[in-house]
mmCIF file of C-alpha atoms in Angstrom:
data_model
loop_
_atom_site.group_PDB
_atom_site.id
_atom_site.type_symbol
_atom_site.label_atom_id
_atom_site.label_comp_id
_atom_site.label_asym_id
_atom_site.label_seq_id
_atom_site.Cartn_x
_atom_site.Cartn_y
_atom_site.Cartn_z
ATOM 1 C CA UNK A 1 0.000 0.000 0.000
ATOM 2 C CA UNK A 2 1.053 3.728 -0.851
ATOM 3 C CA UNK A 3 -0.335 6.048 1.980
ATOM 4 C CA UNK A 4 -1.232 8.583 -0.665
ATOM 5 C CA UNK A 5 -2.969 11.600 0.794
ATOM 6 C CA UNK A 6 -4.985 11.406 3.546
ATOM 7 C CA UNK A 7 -6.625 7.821 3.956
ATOM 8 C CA UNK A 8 -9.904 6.732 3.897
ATOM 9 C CA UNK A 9 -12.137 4.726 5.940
ATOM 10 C CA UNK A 10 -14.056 1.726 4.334
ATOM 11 C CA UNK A 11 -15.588 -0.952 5.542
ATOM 12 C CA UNK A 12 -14.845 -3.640 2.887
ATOM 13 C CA UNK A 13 -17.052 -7.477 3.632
ATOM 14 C CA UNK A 14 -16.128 -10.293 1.406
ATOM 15 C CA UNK A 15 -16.460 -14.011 1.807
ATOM 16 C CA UNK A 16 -15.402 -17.132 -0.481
ATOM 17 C CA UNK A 17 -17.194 -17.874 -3.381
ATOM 18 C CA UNK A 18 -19.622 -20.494 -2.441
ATOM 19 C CA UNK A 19 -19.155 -24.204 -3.428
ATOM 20 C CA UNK A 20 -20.390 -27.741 -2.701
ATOM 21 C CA UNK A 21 -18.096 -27.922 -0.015
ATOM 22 C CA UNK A 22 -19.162 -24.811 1.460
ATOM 23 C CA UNK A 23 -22.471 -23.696 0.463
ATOM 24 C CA UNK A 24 -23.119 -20.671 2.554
ATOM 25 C CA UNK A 25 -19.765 -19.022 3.133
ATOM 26 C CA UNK A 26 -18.807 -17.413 6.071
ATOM 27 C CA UNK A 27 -18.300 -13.141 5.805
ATOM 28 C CA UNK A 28 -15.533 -11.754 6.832
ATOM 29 C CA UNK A 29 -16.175 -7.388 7.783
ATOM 30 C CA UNK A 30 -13.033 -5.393 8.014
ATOM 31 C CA UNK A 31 -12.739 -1.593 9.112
ATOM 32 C CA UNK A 32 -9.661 -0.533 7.013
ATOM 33 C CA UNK A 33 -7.605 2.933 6.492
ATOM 34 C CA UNK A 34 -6.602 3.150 2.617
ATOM 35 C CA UNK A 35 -6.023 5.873 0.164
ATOM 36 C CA UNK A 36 -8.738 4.258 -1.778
ATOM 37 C CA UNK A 37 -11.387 1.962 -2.665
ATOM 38 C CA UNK A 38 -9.256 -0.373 -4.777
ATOM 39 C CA UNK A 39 -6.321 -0.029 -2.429
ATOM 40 C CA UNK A 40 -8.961 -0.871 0.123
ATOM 41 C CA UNK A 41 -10.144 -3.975 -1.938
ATOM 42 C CA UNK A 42 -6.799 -4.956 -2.168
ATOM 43 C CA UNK A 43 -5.620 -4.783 1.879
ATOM 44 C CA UNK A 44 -8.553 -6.776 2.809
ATOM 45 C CA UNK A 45 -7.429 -9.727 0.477
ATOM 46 C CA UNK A 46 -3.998 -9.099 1.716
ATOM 47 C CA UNK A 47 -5.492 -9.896 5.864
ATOM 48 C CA UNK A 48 -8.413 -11.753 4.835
ATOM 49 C CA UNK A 49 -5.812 -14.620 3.223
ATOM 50 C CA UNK A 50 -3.472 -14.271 5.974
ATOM 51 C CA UNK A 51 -6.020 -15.005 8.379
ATOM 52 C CA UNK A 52 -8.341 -16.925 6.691
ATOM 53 C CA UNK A 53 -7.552 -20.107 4.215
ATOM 54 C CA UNK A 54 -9.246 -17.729 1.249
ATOM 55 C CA UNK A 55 -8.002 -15.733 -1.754
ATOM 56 C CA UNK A 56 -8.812 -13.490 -4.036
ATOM 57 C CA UNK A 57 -9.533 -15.680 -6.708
ATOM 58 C CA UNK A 58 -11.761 -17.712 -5.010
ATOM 59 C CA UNK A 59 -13.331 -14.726 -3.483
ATOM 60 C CA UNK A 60 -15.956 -11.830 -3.579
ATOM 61 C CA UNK A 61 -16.391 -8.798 -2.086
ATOM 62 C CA UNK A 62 -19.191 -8.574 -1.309
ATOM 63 C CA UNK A 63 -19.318 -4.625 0.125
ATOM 64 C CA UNK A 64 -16.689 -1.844 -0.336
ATOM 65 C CA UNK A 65 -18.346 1.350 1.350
ATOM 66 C CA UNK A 66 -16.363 4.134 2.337
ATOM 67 C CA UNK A 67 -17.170 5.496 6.022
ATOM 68 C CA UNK A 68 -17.574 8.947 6.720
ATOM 69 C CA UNK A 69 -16.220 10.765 9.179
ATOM 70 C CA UNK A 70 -17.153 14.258 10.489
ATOM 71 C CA UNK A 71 -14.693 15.940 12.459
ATOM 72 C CA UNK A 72 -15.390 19.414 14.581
ATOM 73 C CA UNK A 73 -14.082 18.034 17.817
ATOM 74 C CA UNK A 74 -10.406 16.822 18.809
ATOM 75 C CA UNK A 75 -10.541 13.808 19.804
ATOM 76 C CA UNK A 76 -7.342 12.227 20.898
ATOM 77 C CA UNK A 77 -6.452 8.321 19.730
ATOM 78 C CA UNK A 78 -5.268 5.097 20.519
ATOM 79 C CA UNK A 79 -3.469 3.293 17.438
ATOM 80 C CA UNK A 80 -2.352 -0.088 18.298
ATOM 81 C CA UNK A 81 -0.075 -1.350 15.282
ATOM 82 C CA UNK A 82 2.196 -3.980 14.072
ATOM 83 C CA UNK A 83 5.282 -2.986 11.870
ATOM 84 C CA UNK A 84 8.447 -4.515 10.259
ATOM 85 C CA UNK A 85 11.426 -2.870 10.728
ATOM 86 C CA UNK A 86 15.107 -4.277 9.164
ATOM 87 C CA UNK A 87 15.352 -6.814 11.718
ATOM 88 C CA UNK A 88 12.387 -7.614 13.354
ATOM 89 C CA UNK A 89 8.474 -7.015 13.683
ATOM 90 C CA UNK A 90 7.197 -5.171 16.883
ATOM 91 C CA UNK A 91 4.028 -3.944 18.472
ATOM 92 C CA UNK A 92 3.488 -0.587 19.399
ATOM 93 C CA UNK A 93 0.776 1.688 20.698
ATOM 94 C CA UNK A 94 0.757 5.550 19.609
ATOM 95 C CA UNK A 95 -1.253 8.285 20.408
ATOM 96 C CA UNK A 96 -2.677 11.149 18.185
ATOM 97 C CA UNK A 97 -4.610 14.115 18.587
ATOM 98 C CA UNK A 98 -7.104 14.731 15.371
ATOM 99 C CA UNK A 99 -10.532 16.084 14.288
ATOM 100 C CA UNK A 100 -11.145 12.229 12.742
ATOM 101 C CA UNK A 101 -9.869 8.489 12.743
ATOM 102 C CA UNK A 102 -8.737 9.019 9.439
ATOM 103 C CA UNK A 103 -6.320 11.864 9.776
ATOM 104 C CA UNK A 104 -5.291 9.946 13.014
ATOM 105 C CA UNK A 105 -3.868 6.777 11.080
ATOM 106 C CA UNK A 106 -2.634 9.016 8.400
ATOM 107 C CA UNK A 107 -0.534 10.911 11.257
ATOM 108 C CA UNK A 108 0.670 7.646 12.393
ATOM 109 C CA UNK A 109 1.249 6.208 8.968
ATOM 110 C CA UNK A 110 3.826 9.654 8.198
ATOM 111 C CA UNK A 111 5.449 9.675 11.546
ATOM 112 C CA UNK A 112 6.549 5.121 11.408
ATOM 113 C CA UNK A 113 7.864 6.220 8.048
ATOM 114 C CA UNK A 114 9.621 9.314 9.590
ATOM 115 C CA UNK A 115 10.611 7.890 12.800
ATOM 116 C CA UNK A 116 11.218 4.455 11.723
ATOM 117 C CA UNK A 117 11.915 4.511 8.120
ATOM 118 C CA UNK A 118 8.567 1.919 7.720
ATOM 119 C CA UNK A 119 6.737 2.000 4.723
ATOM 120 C CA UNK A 120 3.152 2.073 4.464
ATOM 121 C CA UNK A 121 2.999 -1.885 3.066
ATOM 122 C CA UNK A 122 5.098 -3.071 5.940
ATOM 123 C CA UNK A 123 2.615 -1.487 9.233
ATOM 124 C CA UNK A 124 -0.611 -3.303 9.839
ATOM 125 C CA UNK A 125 -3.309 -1.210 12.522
ATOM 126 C CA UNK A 126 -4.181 -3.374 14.434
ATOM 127 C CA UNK A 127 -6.699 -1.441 15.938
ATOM 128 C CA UNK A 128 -7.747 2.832 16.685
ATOM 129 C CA UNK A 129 -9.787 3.710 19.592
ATOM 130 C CA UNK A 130 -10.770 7.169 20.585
ATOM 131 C CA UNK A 131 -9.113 7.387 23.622
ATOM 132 C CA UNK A 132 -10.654 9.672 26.615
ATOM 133 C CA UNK A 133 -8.123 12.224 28.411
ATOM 134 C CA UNK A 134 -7.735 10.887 31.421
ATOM 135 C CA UNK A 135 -7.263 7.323 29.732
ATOM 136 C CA UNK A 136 -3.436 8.732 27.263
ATOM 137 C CA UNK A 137 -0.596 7.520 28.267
ATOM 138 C CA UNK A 138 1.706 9.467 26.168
ATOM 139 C CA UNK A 139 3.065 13.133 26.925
ATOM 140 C CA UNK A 140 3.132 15.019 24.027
ATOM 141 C CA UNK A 141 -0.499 14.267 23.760
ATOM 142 C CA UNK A 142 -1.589 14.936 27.779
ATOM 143 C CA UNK A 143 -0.088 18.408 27.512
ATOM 144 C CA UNK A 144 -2.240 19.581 25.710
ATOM 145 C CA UNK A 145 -5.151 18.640 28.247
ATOM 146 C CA UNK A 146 -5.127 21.785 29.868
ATOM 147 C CA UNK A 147 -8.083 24.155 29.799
ATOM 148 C CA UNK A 148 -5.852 26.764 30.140
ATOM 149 C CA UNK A 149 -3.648 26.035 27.590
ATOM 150 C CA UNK A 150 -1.571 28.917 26.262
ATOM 151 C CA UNK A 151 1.671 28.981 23.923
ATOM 152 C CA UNK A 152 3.077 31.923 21.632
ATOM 153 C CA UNK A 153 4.224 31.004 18.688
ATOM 154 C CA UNK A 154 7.711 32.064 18.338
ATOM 155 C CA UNK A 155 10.523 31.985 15.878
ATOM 156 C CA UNK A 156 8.292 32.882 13.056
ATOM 157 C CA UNK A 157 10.821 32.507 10.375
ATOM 158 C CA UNK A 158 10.051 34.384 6.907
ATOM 159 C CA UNK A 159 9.899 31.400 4.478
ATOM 160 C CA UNK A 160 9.087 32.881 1.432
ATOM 161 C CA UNK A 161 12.389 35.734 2.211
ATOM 162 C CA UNK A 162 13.684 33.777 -1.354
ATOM 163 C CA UNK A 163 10.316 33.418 -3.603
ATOM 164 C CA UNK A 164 11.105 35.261 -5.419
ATOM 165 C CA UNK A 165 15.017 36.335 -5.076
ATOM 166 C CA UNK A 166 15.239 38.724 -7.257
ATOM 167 C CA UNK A 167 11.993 40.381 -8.448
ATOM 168 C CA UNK A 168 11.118 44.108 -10.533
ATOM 169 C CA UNK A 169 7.920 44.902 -8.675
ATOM 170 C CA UNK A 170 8.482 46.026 -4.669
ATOM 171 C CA UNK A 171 7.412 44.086 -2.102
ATOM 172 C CA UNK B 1 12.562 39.333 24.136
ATOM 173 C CA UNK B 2 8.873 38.947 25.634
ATOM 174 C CA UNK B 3 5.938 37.525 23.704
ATOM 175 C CA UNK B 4 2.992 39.190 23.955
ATOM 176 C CA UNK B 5 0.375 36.681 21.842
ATOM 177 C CA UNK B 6 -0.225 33.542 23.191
ATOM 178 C CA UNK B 7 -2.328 31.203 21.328
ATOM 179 C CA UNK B 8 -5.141 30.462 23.657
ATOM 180 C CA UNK B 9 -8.957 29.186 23.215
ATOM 181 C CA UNK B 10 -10.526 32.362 21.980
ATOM 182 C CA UNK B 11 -7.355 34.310 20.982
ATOM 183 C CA UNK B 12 -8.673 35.687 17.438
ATOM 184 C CA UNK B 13 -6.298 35.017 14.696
ATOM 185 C CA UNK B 14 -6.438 36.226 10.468
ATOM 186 C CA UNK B 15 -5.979 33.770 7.890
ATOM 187 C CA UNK B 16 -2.731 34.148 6.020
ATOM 188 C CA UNK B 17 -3.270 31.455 3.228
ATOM 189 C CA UNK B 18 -6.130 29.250 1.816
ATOM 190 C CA UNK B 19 -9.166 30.203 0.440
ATOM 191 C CA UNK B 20 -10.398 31.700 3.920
ATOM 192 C CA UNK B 21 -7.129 34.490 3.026
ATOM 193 C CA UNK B 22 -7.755 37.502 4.882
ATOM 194 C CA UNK B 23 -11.027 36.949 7.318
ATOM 195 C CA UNK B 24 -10.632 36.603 10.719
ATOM 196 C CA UNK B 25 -11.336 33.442 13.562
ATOM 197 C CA UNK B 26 -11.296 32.343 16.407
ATOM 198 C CA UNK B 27 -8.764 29.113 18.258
ATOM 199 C CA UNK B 28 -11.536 27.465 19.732
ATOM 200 C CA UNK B 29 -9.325 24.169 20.446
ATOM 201 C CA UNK B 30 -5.603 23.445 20.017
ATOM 202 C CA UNK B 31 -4.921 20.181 18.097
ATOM 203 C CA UNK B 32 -1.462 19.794 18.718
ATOM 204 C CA UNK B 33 1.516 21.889 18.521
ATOM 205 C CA UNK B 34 0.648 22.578 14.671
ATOM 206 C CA UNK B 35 -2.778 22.865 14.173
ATOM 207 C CA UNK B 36 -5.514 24.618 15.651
ATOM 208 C CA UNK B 37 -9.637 24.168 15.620
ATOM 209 C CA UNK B 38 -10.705 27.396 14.062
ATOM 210 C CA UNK B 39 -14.405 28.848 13.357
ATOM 211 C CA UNK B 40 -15.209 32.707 12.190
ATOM 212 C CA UNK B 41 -18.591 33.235 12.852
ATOM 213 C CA UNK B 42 -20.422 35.160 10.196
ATOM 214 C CA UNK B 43 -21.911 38.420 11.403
ATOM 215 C CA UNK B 44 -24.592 40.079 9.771
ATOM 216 C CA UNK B 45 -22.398 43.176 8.705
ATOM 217 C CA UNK B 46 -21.190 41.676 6.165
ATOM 218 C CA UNK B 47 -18.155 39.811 7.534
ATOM 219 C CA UNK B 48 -18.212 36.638 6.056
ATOM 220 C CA UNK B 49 -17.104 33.750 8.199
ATOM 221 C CA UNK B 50 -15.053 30.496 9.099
ATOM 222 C CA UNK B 51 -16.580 27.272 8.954
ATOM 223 C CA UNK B 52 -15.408 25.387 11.753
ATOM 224 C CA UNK B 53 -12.083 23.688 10.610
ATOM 225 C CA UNK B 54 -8.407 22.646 11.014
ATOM 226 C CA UNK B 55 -5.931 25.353 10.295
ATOM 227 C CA UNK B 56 -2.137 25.382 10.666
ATOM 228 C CA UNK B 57 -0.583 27.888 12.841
ATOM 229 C CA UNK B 58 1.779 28.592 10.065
ATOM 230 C CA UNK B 59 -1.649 29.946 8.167
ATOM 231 C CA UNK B 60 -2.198 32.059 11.373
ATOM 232 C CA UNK B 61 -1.238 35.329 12.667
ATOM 233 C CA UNK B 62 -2.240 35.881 16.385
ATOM 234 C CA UNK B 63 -4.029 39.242 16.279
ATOM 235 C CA UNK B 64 -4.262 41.313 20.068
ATOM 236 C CA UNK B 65 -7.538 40.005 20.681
ATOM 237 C CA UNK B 66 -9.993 37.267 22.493
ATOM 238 C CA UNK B 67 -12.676 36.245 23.532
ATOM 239 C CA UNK B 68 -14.261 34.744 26.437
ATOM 240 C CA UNK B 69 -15.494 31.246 25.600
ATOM 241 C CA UNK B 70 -15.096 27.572 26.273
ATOM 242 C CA UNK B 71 -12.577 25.001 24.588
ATOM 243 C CA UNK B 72 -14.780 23.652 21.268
ATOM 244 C CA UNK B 73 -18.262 26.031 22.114
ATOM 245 C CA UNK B 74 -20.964 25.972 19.853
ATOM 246 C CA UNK B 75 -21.136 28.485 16.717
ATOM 247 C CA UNK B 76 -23.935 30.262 18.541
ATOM 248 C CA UNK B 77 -22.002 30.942 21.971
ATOM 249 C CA UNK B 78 -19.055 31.792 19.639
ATOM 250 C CA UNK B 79 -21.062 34.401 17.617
ATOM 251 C CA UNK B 80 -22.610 35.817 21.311
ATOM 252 C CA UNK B 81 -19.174 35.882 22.976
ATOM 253 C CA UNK B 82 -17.817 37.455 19.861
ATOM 254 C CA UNK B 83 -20.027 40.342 18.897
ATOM 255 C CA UNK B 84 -19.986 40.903 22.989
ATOM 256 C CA UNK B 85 -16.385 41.956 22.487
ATOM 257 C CA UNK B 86 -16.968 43.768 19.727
ATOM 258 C CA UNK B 87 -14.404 41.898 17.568
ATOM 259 C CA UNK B 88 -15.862 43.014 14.114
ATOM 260 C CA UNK B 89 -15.770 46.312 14.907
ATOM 261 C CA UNK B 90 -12.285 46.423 16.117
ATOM 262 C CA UNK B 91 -10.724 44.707 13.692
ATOM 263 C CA UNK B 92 -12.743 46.580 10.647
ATOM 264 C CA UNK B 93 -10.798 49.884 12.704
ATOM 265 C CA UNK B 94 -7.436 48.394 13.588
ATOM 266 C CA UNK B 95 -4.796 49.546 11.353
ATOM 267 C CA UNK B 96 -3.423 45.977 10.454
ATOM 268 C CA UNK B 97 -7.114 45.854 8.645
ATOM 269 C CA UNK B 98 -6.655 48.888 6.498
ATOM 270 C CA UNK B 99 -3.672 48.454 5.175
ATOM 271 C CA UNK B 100 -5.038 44.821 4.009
ATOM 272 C CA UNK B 101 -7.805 46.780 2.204
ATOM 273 C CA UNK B 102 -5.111 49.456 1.133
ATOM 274 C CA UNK B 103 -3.198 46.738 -0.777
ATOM 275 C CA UNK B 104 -5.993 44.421 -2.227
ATOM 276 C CA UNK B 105 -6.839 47.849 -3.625
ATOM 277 C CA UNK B 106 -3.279 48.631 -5.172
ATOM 278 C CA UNK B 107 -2.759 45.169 -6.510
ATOM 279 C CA UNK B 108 -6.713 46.081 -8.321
ATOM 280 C CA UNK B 109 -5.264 49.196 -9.714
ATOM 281 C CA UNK B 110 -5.304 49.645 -14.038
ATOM 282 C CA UNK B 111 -3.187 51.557 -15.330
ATOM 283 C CA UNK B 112 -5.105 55.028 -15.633
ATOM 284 C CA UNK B 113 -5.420 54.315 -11.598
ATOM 285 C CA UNK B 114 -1.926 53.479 -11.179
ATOM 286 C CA UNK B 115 -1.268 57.062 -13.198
ATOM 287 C CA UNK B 116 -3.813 59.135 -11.361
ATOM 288 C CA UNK B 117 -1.948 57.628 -8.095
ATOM 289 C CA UNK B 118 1.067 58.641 -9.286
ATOM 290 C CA UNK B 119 -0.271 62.000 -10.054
ATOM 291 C CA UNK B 120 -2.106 62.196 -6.651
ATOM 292 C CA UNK B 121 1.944 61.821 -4.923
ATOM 293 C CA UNK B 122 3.438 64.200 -7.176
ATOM 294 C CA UNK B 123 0.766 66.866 -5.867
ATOM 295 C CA UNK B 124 1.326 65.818 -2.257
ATOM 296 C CA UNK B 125 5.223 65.541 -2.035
ATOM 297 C CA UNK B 126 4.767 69.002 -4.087
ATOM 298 C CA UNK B 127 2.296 70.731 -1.105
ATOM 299 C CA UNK B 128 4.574 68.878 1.463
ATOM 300 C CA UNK B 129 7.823 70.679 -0.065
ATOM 301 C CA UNK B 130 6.105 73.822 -0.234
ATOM 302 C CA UNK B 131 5.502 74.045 4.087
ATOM 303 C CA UNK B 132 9.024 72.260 4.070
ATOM 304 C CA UNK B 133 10.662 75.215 1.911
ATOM 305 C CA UNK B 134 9.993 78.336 4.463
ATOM 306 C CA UNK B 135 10.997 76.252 7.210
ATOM 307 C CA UNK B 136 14.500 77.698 8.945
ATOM 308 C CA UNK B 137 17.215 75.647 8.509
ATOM 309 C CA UNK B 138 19.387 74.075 11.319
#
C-alpha cells in the first residue's frame, strides 16, 4: 500500500465464493484505512488470506463502502499497530490528537515512516480507539489537556524571504 | 525578548493562506503543537465567516484580541461571545485591517489608476515641499 494523501475509511465485507463444499460461506467485515477503494479492496485480500484459508480468486467482495467521518471536535487516539522494521516485527501503541480516525492513522502512517523509516505496506493497525483524556498515556499528547492552555508562537521565520530572489515589482 | 500573543482558546487570529485568506477566527481548540480548531462566525455586517475547521498555525497570525469562551463552544455561543467583544468592529478599525484593504486595492489598480496615483503623490510631495521650503534651517 502507498499512503497517498490522507486515507480513507471503508468498511470492505467479502467471503469465499460459495461451493459444494461450502455452500453458505462465512463473511468476513473489516474496518480498514486506505487511500482508496481499490487499495482498500486490495488490503482486505492481503489480511483476509493471511487469516483466513481464502483468496482473491476464489473470493468476492461482497461490500466496499467508504465510512464517513465528520470531524469538529479533537478527539485524541489510541493506534495499536504492528510494523516490520530491518530486523524484526514489533508492536506498538501511539497516540494522536485529530478532528477524525482518518487523519489519526494518516498521522501515524507519516510519523513510522519518519521515525522508523517503515513504509506504508510493511505497518498493519491493528486497531484505533478514541481514547478519553484521562485514559493517554503518552506526553506530548496529555499536555495539551489543559483548559488553560496557552503557547506563543515564536521563531516565526520568513519562508518565502527567497520566492522570489530577485523580483522588478516592490514588495 | 517577551511575547505578547499567546495562542489560547478564543485568541482571534487572520488567515494568512487558503481560500479563507484575509477573514478573521477564532482558536476554539488546540490540536497539537501545529494545528488549531478554528471557526469565524459570520456576522450580519457583512463579515463573512469560518466554517469550523483545522488550520495550521503557520496559516495564522495571532491578532491582540480574544474572547471569552469555552474550549470547542458551539457556533452560537461563539457568535454571542464574539459580537460581545466587539471583535468586528475592532478589527474593521485596527490599522493591520486597512492596510489589508489598502493593498488588495493597489494590486486592483489599471493603469489610468496606477497614473492618477502617481499624479495624486506628485501633488502631495509638491504641497509637502512647499511648508518644508519656508521652514529655517538648522
Amino acid at each position: 500500500m502507498k499512503c497517498r494523501g490522507d486515507l480513507r475509511k471503508y468498511v470492505v465485507v467479502g467471503r469465499e465464493l460459495p461451493n459444494p463444499k461450502v455452500p453458505v460461506p462465512k463473511m468476513y467485515k473489516m474496518t480498514l484505512y486506505a487511500p482508496d477503494y481499490v487499495t482498500a479492496k486490495s488490503r482486505f485480500w492481503y489480511f483476509t488470506r493471511q487469516l483466513n484459508k481464502v483468496k482473491k480468486t476464489r473470493g468476492e467482495i461482497v461490500q466496499c463502502d467508504r465510512v464517513f467521518e465528520h470531524g469538529n471536535q479533537v478527539k485524541n487516539y489510541g493506534i495499536w499497530l504492528r510494523y516490520n522494521s530491518r530486523s524484526g516485527t514489533h508492536n506498538m501503541y501511539k497516540e494522536y490528537r485529530d478532528l477524525t480516525s482518518c487523519g489519526a492513522v494518516t498521522q501515524c502512517y507519516r510519523e513510522m515512516g519518519g521515525r522508523h523509516r517503515a513504509r506504508a505496506n510493511a505497518i498493519h493497525v491493528i486497531r484505533i480507539e478514541e481514547v478519553a483524556a484521562e485514559k493517554t498515556r503518552r506526553p506530548p499528547i496529555k499536555q495539551f489537556h489543559n483548559s488553560k492552555l496557552a503557547f506563543p508562537l515564536a521563531r516565526r521565520v520568513n519562508r518565502k524571504l527567497h520566492t522570489p530572489r530577485f523580483t522588478t515589482a516592490r514588495p | 525578548m517577551v511575547f505578547e500573543l499567546y495562542v489560547e482558546i478564543g485568541r482571534v487570529a487572520l488567515i494568512k493562506c487558503g481560500p479563507n485568506k484575509g477573514k478573521i477566527c477564532a482558536i476554539i481548540d488546540v490540536i497539537d503543537q501545529n494545528r488549531a480548531l478554528v471557526e469565524g462566525p459570520s456576522i450580519k455586517d457583512g463579515v463573512i465567516g469560518v466554517p469550523r475547521q483545522s488550520m495550521r498555525f503557520k496559516h495564522l497570525q495571532l491578532l491582540p484580541y480574544t474572547i471569552k469562551i469555552c474550549h470547542t463552544t458551539r457556533t452560537k455561543k461563539l457568535t454571542a461571545a464574539w459580537e460581545k467583544s466587539e471583535i468586528s468592529k475592532k478589527w474593521m478599525e485596527s490599522a493591520i485591517s486597512k492596510k489589508l484593504i489598502a493593498s488588495e486595492r493597489r494590486k486592483g489598480l489599471n493603469d489610468f489608476d496606477r497614473f492618477k496615483l502617481m499624479k495624486a503623490k506628485q501633488k502631495r510631495q509638491r504641497m509637502i515641499r512647499m511648508c518644508m521650503g519656508p521652514m529655517p534651517k538648522k
